[in-house]
Amino acid sequence: MSDTLTFTIDGKECTARPGQNIVDAAKENGVYIPILCHFEGLTPAGTCRICTVKVNGKCMAACTTEVAEGMAVENETPEINDMRKVILEMLLVEGNHFCPACEKSGDCELQAMAYRYKIMAPRFKFTFKPRKLDASNSKLILERNRCIFCKRCIRGVLTEDGKHVFAFTKRGSEIDINIDKELAAKITDEMAQEAMDMCPVGSIIRKEQGFAKPIGARKYDSKPIGSDVESKAVNK
């Protein structure tokens, strides 16, 4: 098998390694594909579907689909962009995302993506129901009203012996995210910060760190989400 695969994204010739998924390969080729549940280093879950692309005419989650030789990927089309806007709007109405009061504002991936896709007001009615905030841990606040159920924290926040600090409880419309109080009581400051950074929204907040960055110094204040990936293509 060749060490390099060739494929196209919106007609642009790209290369990938065998076993590499479309999202990661696109990033290395300077093509931005939006992600929320995907996180570098974690096994892809394909839960949010914001990375949906068309592969040879069929809708696929780019984070869970490996590149194949000769694959033709559609990424930036009016149909796919509208599909992504629908997903973003659904996430926004299913949670209490009051950005001006959120500690993650300016660093929030969902907020930054809403700006990128020019969402002014969602087309759907707000459907979120009040969820209990958990501030029992000494280092973290779990604000369930902002959770988008991406599973990043479940997959990525582990103790040294591999135990999961976060987990889902219940199912369907009753699903909720919970923190293992016994395990969370032992987390370090570094782990608490990693948990906050891994959360794409403002659901996991490190105590006494909210609003620590001034407006203008936050991650997406001056650079739109995805611009770091697209700048690679410009500079090549």
XYZ file of N, CA and C in Angstrom:
708
model
N 0.840 -1.196 0.000
C 0.000 0.000 0.000
C 0.879 1.251 0.000
N 0.476 2.248 -0.803
C 1.233 3.495 -0.857
C 1.157 4.220 0.479
N 2.232 4.988 0.784
C 2.245 5.755 2.023
C 1.451 7.047 1.896
N 1.076 7.404 0.669
C 0.351 8.652 0.434
C -0.875 8.401 -0.428
N -1.996 8.925 0.042
C -3.242 8.838 -0.727
C -3.527 10.208 -1.334
N -4.100 10.223 -2.506
C -4.492 11.486 -3.123
C -6.009 11.533 -3.225
N -6.550 12.702 -2.931
C -7.994 12.892 -3.020
C -8.255 14.377 -3.240
N -9.507 14.742 -3.411
C -9.821 16.161 -3.640
C -10.867 16.639 -2.642
N -10.760 17.924 -2.291
C -11.792 18.601 -1.501
C -12.232 19.818 -2.303
N -13.460 19.840 -2.718
C -13.984 20.919 -3.562
C -13.075 21.145 -4.772
N -12.556 20.073 -5.318
C -11.715 20.144 -6.514
C -10.242 20.374 -6.236
N -9.894 20.724 -5.001
C -8.490 20.942 -4.660
C -7.797 19.613 -4.407
N -6.645 19.398 -5.042
C -5.907 18.157 -4.843
C -5.260 18.150 -3.455
N -5.474 17.067 -2.731
C -4.955 16.933 -1.370
C -4.287 15.570 -1.212
N -3.507 15.448 -0.140
C -2.871 14.169 0.170
C -3.190 13.781 1.605
N -3.117 12.498 1.876
C -3.386 11.989 3.228
C -2.586 10.719 3.444
N -2.477 10.361 4.710
C -1.827 9.101 5.051
C -2.881 8.003 5.186
N -2.551 6.785 4.895
C -3.521 5.693 5.084
C -4.044 5.661 6.519
N -5.355 5.566 6.684
C -5.960 5.532 8.010
C -6.339 6.897 8.547
N -5.926 7.952 7.847
C -6.216 9.314 8.329
C -7.664 9.689 8.000
N -8.351 10.328 8.937
C -9.726 10.728 8.632
C -9.739 12.027 7.823
N -10.906 12.328 7.245
C -11.001 13.475 6.335
C -10.721 14.789 7.055
N -11.241 14.948 8.291
C -11.044 16.196 9.026
C -9.555 16.487 9.220
N -8.819 15.504 9.723
C -7.397 15.722 10.006
C -6.596 15.918 8.721
N -6.956 15.160 7.667
C -6.250 15.315 6.390
C -6.540 16.691 5.789
N -7.787 17.130 5.882
C -8.150 18.448 5.357
C -7.360 19.534 6.073
N -7.241 19.404 7.388
C -6.501 20.403 8.181
C -5.051 20.503 7.712
N -4.432 19.362 7.453
C -3.036 19.373 7.009
C -2.879 19.952 5.607
N -3.986 19.963 4.852
C -3.959 20.525 3.492
C -4.512 21.950 3.446
N -4.700 22.547 4.632
C -5.152 23.933 4.683
C -6.619 24.126 4.381
N -7.422 23.079 4.584
C -8.875 23.171 4.345
C -9.589 23.014 5.683
N -10.403 23.991 6.014
C -11.122 23.948 7.288
C -12.446 23.202 7.151
N -12.629 22.219 7.991
C -13.917 21.527 8.138
C -14.310 21.719 9.605
N -15.465 22.317 9.881
C -15.834 22.607 11.268
C -15.991 21.336 12.098
N -15.586 21.412 13.366
C -15.715 20.289 14.295
C -16.166 20.811 15.652
N -16.924 20.006 16.363
C -17.280 20.311 17.749
C -16.997 19.108 18.647
N -17.465 17.915 18.243
C -17.222 16.738 19.082
C -15.820 16.174 18.872
N -15.207 16.478 17.744
C -13.870 15.953 17.457
C -12.824 16.764 18.212
N -11.781 16.077 18.684
C -10.691 16.741 19.403
C -9.424 15.960 19.135
N -8.385 16.692 18.780
C -7.116 16.036 18.430
C -6.636 15.119 19.553
N -6.339 13.894 19.195
C -5.835 12.927 20.168
C -6.887 11.991 20.716
N -8.177 12.346 20.514
C -9.260 11.483 20.981
C -9.811 10.648 19.832
N -10.318 9.469 20.147
C -10.960 8.644 19.131
C -12.214 9.363 18.628
N -12.362 9.538 17.304
C -13.540 10.249 16.769
C -14.839 9.568 17.193
N -15.854 10.420 17.474
C -17.138 9.886 17.920
C -18.257 10.125 16.908
N -18.141 11.185 16.117
C -19.170 11.459 15.103
C -20.524 11.791 15.700
N -20.541 12.468 16.837
C -21.811 12.724 17.505
C -22.489 14.016 17.057
N -21.733 15.065 16.744
C -22.380 16.366 16.473
C -22.766 16.543 15.018
N -22.064 15.909 14.095
C -22.346 15.947 12.652
C -22.095 17.297 12.007
N -21.470 18.227 12.724
C -21.190 19.517 12.111
C -20.140 19.377 11.009
N -19.353 18.291 11.044
C -18.313 18.081 10.034
C -18.843 17.346 8.808
N -20.148 17.247 8.674
C -20.727 16.517 7.537
C -20.222 17.080 6.203
N -19.766 16.176 5.362
C -19.341 16.509 4.000
C -20.033 15.516 3.075
N -19.885 15.738 1.783
C -20.365 14.741 0.833
C -19.162 14.016 0.238
N -19.203 12.712 0.311
C -18.145 11.877 -0.243
C -18.734 11.081 -1.396
N -18.239 11.393 -2.574
C -18.777 10.747 -3.770
C -20.309 10.855 -3.803
N -20.810 12.008 -3.367
C -22.243 12.296 -3.443
C -23.053 11.914 -2.225
N -22.424 11.251 -1.222
C -23.166 10.809 -0.033
C -22.704 11.582 1.206
N -23.669 11.932 2.083
C -23.335 12.651 3.306
C -22.604 11.728 4.282
N -21.469 12.196 4.795
C -20.668 11.404 5.722
C -20.111 12.325 6.800
N -19.885 11.794 7.989
C -19.188 12.549 9.035
C -17.701 12.500 8.720
N -17.095 13.669 8.509
C -15.694 13.708 8.089
C -14.741 13.220 9.170
N -15.152 13.296 10.448
C -14.246 12.888 11.520
C -14.150 11.373 11.667
N -15.165 10.664 11.194
C -15.154 9.200 11.345
C -14.951 8.481 10.008
N -14.716 9.251 8.941
C -14.531 8.644 7.618
C -13.079 8.757 7.186
N -12.468 7.636 6.925
C -11.075 7.634 6.494
C -10.967 8.006 5.017
N -9.895 8.679 4.686
C -9.637 9.044 3.290
C -9.327 7.784 2.478
N -9.885 7.732 1.276
C -9.581 6.636 0.345
C -9.014 7.229 -0.940
N -8.198 6.457 -1.615
C -7.576 6.917 -2.849
C -8.644 7.363 -3.859
N -8.459 8.569 -4.407
C -9.371 9.063 -5.427
C -10.675 9.629 -4.909
N -10.837 9.699 -3.587
C -12.085 10.187 -2.999
C -12.328 11.642 -3.410
N -13.594 11.961 -3.723
C -13.971 13.338 -4.050
C -14.869 13.863 -2.927
N -14.366 14.872 -2.183
C -15.078 15.401 -1.025
C -15.643 16.785 -1.356
N -16.913 16.981 -1.033
C -17.527 18.310 -1.143
C -17.623 18.880 0.269
N -17.111 20.085 0.458
C -17.077 20.687 1.795
C -17.782 22.031 1.854
N -17.402 22.942 0.990
C -17.987 24.292 1.006
C -18.995 24.424 -0.131
N -20.205 23.974 0.091
C -21.269 24.139 -0.898
C -22.464 24.761 -0.174
N -23.338 25.449 -0.880
C -24.518 26.032 -0.220
C -25.341 24.995 0.540
N -25.494 23.795 -0.011
C -26.281 22.752 0.646
C -25.629 22.311 1.962
N -24.334 22.067 1.939
C -23.638 21.607 3.150
C -23.565 22.721 4.185
N -23.302 23.928 3.737
C -23.244 25.042 4.698
C -24.595 25.268 5.367
N -25.689 25.120 4.610
C -27.009 25.285 5.236
C -27.278 24.149 6.227
N -26.814 22.950 5.889
C -26.956 21.812 6.800
C -26.223 22.096 8.120
N -25.031 22.681 7.997
C -24.254 23.009 9.202
C -24.941 24.115 10.002
N -25.536 25.074 9.311
C -26.257 26.133 10.025
C -27.443 25.558 10.800
N -28.135 24.597 10.189
C -29.268 23.954 10.871
C -28.795 23.283 12.160
N -27.667 22.555 12.075
C -27.137 21.877 13.267
C -26.761 22.896 14.342
N -26.092 23.961 13.941
C -25.698 24.995 14.910
C -26.922 25.632 15.558
N -27.923 25.931 14.756
C -29.127 26.554 15.306
C -29.844 25.607 16.264
N -29.866 24.321 15.945
C -30.482 23.350 16.852
C -29.718 23.281 18.177
N -28.395 23.306 18.106
C -27.602 23.292 19.343
C -27.852 24.553 20.165
N -28.004 25.670 19.485
C -28.217 26.934 20.198
C -29.575 26.997 20.894
N -30.606 26.415 20.289
C -31.937 26.476 20.917
C -32.141 25.376 21.955
N -31.285 24.347 21.915
C -31.440 23.249 22.871
C -30.672 23.482 24.171
N -29.955 24.592 24.256
C -29.232 24.924 25.483
C -29.429 26.392 25.814
N -29.067 26.775 27.013
C -29.188 28.173 27.420
C -27.857 28.873 27.167
N -27.645 29.242 25.908
C -26.364 29.838 25.508
C -26.489 31.358 25.472
N -26.447 31.957 26.645
C -26.530 33.411 26.752
C -25.098 33.958 26.742
N -24.579 34.165 25.534
C -23.155 34.444 25.356
C -22.612 35.628 26.164
N -23.311 36.762 26.256
C -22.715 37.897 26.979
C -22.383 37.594 28.433
N -23.088 36.630 29.028
C -22.860 36.331 30.449
C -22.015 35.078 30.657
N -21.551 34.475 29.574
C -20.828 33.201 29.677
C -19.333 33.440 29.878
N -18.755 32.712 30.810
C -17.324 32.825 31.093
C -16.471 32.413 29.897
N -17.026 31.615 28.991
C -16.263 31.109 27.845
C -16.435 32.003 26.608
N -17.223 33.052 26.728
C -17.451 33.937 25.585
C -16.121 34.432 25.021
N -15.977 34.360 23.703
C -14.727 34.755 23.057
C -13.784 33.586 22.869
N -13.945 32.550 23.689
C -13.157 31.318 23.552
C -14.046 30.135 23.191
N -15.339 30.379 23.039
C -16.308 29.309 22.805
C -16.360 28.935 21.321
N -16.200 27.655 21.030
C -16.197 27.196 19.639
C -17.587 27.287 19.005
N -18.621 27.016 19.795
C -19.989 27.112 19.259
C -20.315 28.559 18.897
N -19.956 29.478 19.758
C -20.182 30.898 19.502
C -19.398 31.346 18.260
N -18.122 30.951 18.197
C -17.276 31.349 17.072
C -17.811 30.785 15.756
N -18.340 29.566 15.824
C -18.886 28.945 14.613
C -20.177 29.644 14.182
N -20.973 30.081 15.149
C -22.193 30.820 14.818
C -21.846 32.121 14.101
N -20.756 32.761 14.530
C -20.296 33.975 13.828
C -19.841 33.626 12.419
N -19.084 32.551 12.278
C -18.568 32.179 10.957
C -19.701 31.902 9.973
N -20.752 31.269 10.454
C -21.872 30.928 9.567
C -22.978 31.988 9.600
N -22.628 33.139 10.181
C -23.500 34.329 10.139
C -24.912 34.053 10.650
N -24.982 33.399 11.789
C -26.282 33.124 12.403
C -26.679 34.325 13.267
N -27.749 34.982 12.875
C -28.240 36.136 13.633
C -29.310 35.706 14.637
N -30.232 34.867 14.175
C -31.285 34.342 15.046
C -31.657 32.952 14.543
N -31.785 31.975 15.418
C -32.118 30.612 14.976
C -33.527 30.539 14.402
N -33.700 29.642 13.440
C -35.006 29.483 12.798
C -35.948 28.629 13.655
N -35.440 28.047 14.727
C -36.247 27.154 15.571
C -36.612 27.834 16.896
N -37.660 27.344 17.517
C -38.058 27.850 18.831
C -37.102 27.311 19.894
N -36.876 28.104 20.930
C -36.036 27.632 22.028
C -36.752 26.501 22.767
N -36.024 25.422 23.002
C -36.652 24.234 23.587
C -35.968 23.767 24.873
N -34.967 24.521 25.330
C -34.197 24.007 26.480
C -35.016 24.081 27.771
N -34.773 23.126 28.601
C -35.390 23.117 29.918
C -34.299 23.339 30.958
N -34.633 23.919 32.086
C -33.610 24.193 33.115
C -32.937 22.911 33.595
N -31.624 22.946 33.648
C -30.847 21.824 34.185
C -30.045 22.323 35.389
N -29.787 21.419 36.321
C -29.108 21.815 37.553
C -27.618 22.063 37.327
N -27.146 23.165 37.844
C -25.714 23.473 37.835
C -25.055 22.738 39.005
N -23.876 22.177 38.760
C -23.167 21.440 39.804
C -21.869 22.179 40.135
N -21.828 22.776 41.298
C -20.629 23.498 41.733
C -20.019 22.834 42.956
N -20.298 21.537 43.136
C -19.854 20.842 44.341
C -18.355 20.552 44.351
N -17.746 20.506 43.151
C -16.314 20.223 43.095
C -15.516 21.476 43.473
N -14.355 21.269 44.058
C -13.569 22.417 44.531
C -12.902 23.187 43.399
N -12.749 22.538 42.231
C -12.030 23.188 41.121
C -12.895 23.480 39.900
N -14.008 22.792 39.760
C -14.796 22.914 38.526
C -16.261 23.243 38.799
N -16.853 23.956 37.848
C -18.297 24.147 37.819
C -18.821 23.422 36.580
N -19.841 22.617 36.756
C -20.477 21.936 35.629
C -21.804 22.638 35.350
N -21.813 23.450 34.282
C -23.001 24.194 33.908
C -23.745 23.403 32.823
N -24.665 22.566 33.255
C -25.332 21.640 32.335
C -26.191 22.360 31.300
N -26.622 23.562 31.587
C -27.495 24.284 30.656
C -26.788 24.651 29.353
N -25.462 24.556 29.332
C -24.703 24.896 28.122
C -24.144 23.669 27.414
N -24.349 22.500 27.980
C -23.751 21.273 27.422
C -24.374 20.945 26.065
N -23.530 20.575 25.087
C -24.033 20.165 23.771
C -23.863 18.653 23.566
N -23.503 17.934 24.616
C -23.426 16.467 24.610
C -22.467 15.936 23.531
N -21.334 16.585 23.421
C -20.345 16.187 22.411
C -19.482 15.014 22.867
N -19.463 14.746 24.162
C -18.695 13.644 24.750
C -17.193 13.882 24.814
N -16.747 15.088 24.506
C -15.304 15.337 24.599
C -14.801 15.074 26.017
N -15.505 15.588 27.023
C -15.042 15.436 28.406
C -15.084 13.973 28.834
N -16.092 13.244 28.350
C -16.193 11.831 28.720
C -15.020 11.054 28.153
N -14.668 11.348 26.913
C -13.593 10.609 26.256
C -12.210 11.093 26.679
N -12.098 12.384 27.055
C -10.772 12.956 27.212
C -10.310 13.242 28.627
N -11.234 13.342 29.572
C -10.819 13.666 30.948
C -10.788 12.370 31.749
N -9.583 11.832 31.916
C -9.392 10.545 32.583
C -8.388 10.684 33.718
N -8.539 9.839 34.702
C -7.542 9.801 35.764
C -6.302 9.060 35.263
N -5.252 9.071 36.045
C -4.007 8.414 35.631
C -4.201 6.929 35.362
N -5.157 6.313 36.055
C -5.399 4.883 35.834
C -6.560 4.640 34.855
N -6.902 5.688 34.063
C -7.840 5.499 32.954
C -9.310 5.555 33.297
N -9.661 6.028 34.464
C -11.074 6.109 34.840
C -11.683 7.423 34.336
N -12.953 7.349 33.906
C -13.627 8.510 33.342
C -14.189 9.407 34.454
N -13.827 10.685 34.403
C -14.297 11.638 35.417
C -15.727 12.099 35.099
N -16.070 12.141 33.802
C -17.408 12.551 33.383
C -18.132 11.382 32.734
N -19.463 11.418 32.792
C -20.255 10.344 32.181
C -21.672 10.845 31.929
N -22.352 10.183 30.984
C -23.762 10.466 30.751
C -24.619 9.656 31.724
N -25.761 10.229 32.082
C -26.781 9.464 32.793
C -28.097 9.610 32.036
N -28.958 8.647 32.145
C -30.257 8.611 31.484
C -30.087 8.609 29.956
N -31.218 8.735 29.225
C -31.170 8.674 27.773
C -32.187 9.645 27.164
N -32.106 9.772 25.839
C -33.065 10.592 25.106
C -33.112 12.023 25.616
N -34.323 12.561 25.754
C -34.471 13.952 26.177
C -34.076 14.161 27.634
N -33.923 13.071 28.389
C -33.554 13.167 29.809
C -32.056 13.027 30.029
N -31.324 12.852 28.947
C -29.877 12.634 29.089
C -29.219 13.819 29.789
N -28.202 13.515 30.585
C -27.514 14.568 31.323
C -26.049 14.182 31.489
N -25.228 15.175 31.686
C -23.809 14.927 31.933
C -23.564 15.026 33.428
N -22.755 14.122 33.929
C -22.463 14.125 35.365
C -20.978 13.979 35.619
N -20.570 14.396 36.769
C -19.170 14.304 37.175
C -19.074 13.329 38.348
N -18.080 12.459 38.276
C -17.855 11.507 39.365
C -17.234 12.268 40.528
N -17.995 12.480 41.565
C -17.533 13.339 42.657
C -16.283 12.799 43.337
N -16.205 11.480 43.478
C -15.048 10.879 44.155
C -13.774 11.065 43.337
N -13.876 10.808 42.018
C -12.705 10.973 41.154
C -12.359 12.447 40.972
N -13.402 13.280 40.803
C -13.165 14.705 40.568
C -12.534 15.386 41.778
N -12.747 14.824 42.957
C -12.171 15.419 44.167
C -10.644 15.318 44.161
N -10.106 14.435 43.298
C -8.656 14.219 43.271
C -7.965 14.893 42.091
N -8.716 15.586 41.233
C -8.086 16.147 40.043
C -7.186 17.320 40.421
N -6.142 17.487 39.611
C -5.181 18.557 39.841
C -5.659 19.836 39.148
N -4.976 20.929 39.426
C -5.292 22.187 38.739
C -5.100 22.034 37.229
N -4.057 21.292 36.834
C -3.789 21.089 35.410
C -4.927 20.312 34.750
N -5.415 19.285 35.419
C -6.525 18.504 34.862
C -7.784 19.349 34.769
N -8.010 20.186 35.763
C -9.186 21.054 35.746
C -9.123 22.012 34.562
N -7.927 22.542 34.295
C -7.772 23.461 33.160
C -7.953 22.718 31.840
N -7.407 21.490 31.764
C -7.567 20.689 30.546
C -9.034 20.383 30.286
N -9.785 20.104 31.352
C -11.212 19.823 31.195
C -11.942 21.046 30.650
N -11.611 22.222 31.179
C -12.240 23.455 30.696
C -11.860 23.715 29.242
N -10.588 23.524 28.910
C -10.129 23.775 27.537
C -10.712 22.772 26.557
N -10.959 21.545 27.007
C -11.498 20.519 26.110
C -12.964 20.755 25.780
N -13.684 21.368 26.690
C -15.111 21.640 26.463
C -15.234 22.714 25.384
N -15.987 22.457 24.301
C -16.079 23.452 23.213
C -16.999 24.619 23.547
N -17.750 24.495 24.641
C -18.655 25.570 25.057
C -18.327 25.946 26.510
N -19.248 26.591 27.179
C -18.980 27.017 28.557
C -19.628 26.130 29.583
N -19.614 24.823 29.330
C -20.267 23.898 30.253
C -19.353 23.504 31.405
N -18.042 23.432 31.144
C -17.084 23.092 32.199
C -16.211 24.312 32.441
N -16.346 24.877 33.598
C -15.621 26.106 33.930
C -14.753 25.877 35.160
N -13.504 26.286 35.048
C -12.607 26.176 36.199
C -12.922 27.312 37.167
N -13.093 26.973 38.414
C -13.438 27.981 39.408
C -12.355 29.052 39.529
N -12.786 30.265 39.731
C -11.933 31.436 39.905
C -11.150 31.774 38.646
N -11.552 31.197 37.476
C -10.877 31.509 36.218
C -11.814 32.172 35.209
N -13.100 32.270 35.556
C -14.054 32.870 34.638
C -13.711 34.318 34.343
N -13.812 34.702 33.082
C -13.540 36.067 32.617
C -12.092 36.476 32.893
N -11.189 35.492 32.991
C -9.779 35.799 33.283
C -9.128 36.557 32.128
N -9.567 36.247 30.880
C -8.990 36.942 29.720
C -9.812 38.197 29.414
N -9.166 39.322 29.215
C -9.916 40.533 28.862
C -10.419 40.463 27.415
N -11.489 41.182 27.132
C -11.994 41.253 25.761
C -10.893 41.826 24.871
N -10.637 41.150 23.776
C -9.562 41.545 22.874
C -8.415 40.559 22.910
N -8.307 39.799 24.015
C -7.233 38.817 24.154
C -7.760 37.395 24.092
N -9.077 37.259 23.878
C -9.669 35.922 23.838
C -9.391 35.258 22.482
N -9.513 33.967 22.424
C -9.068 33.179 21.274
C -9.659 33.646 19.953
N -10.968 33.948 19.947
C -11.622 34.270 18.674
C -11.972 35.746 18.549
N -11.373 36.610 19.372
C -11.672 38.035 19.285
C -11.192 38.643 17.970
N -10.033 38.216 17.506
C -9.469 38.832 16.299
C -9.310 37.865 15.142
N -9.357 36.558 15.429
C -9.173 35.560 14.368
C -10.369 34.619 14.345
N -11.143 34.609 13.259
C -12.308 33.718 13.185
C -11.906 32.264 13.306
N -12.791 31.457 13.810
C -12.521 30.029 13.918
C -12.244 29.457 12.518
N -11.235 28.648 12.418
C -10.861 28.040 11.138
C -9.806 28.818 10.385
N -9.575 30.081 10.762
C -8.608 30.896 10.015
C -7.184 30.380 10.175
N -6.891 29.747 11.320
C -5.552 29.205 11.521
C -5.284 28.061 10.547
N -6.327 27.283 10.240
C -6.178 26.185 9.275
C -6.053 26.742 7.864
N -6.908 27.676 7.520
C -6.920 28.212 6.152
C -5.670 29.033 5.846
N -5.041 29.610 6.879
C -3.826 30.391 6.637
C -2.679 29.511 6.179
N -2.725 28.224 6.522
C -1.679 27.296 6.064
C -1.681 27.193 4.557
N -2.893 27.176 3.962
C -2.992 27.069 2.510
C -2.491 28.335 1.841
N -2.784 29.489 2.457
C -2.364 30.777 1.890
C -0.857 30.898 1.912
N -0.233 30.398 2.995
C 1.217 30.554 3.167
C 2.037 29.498 2.440
N 1.340 28.493 1.843
C 2.103 27.461 1.135
C 2.684 27.997 -0.166
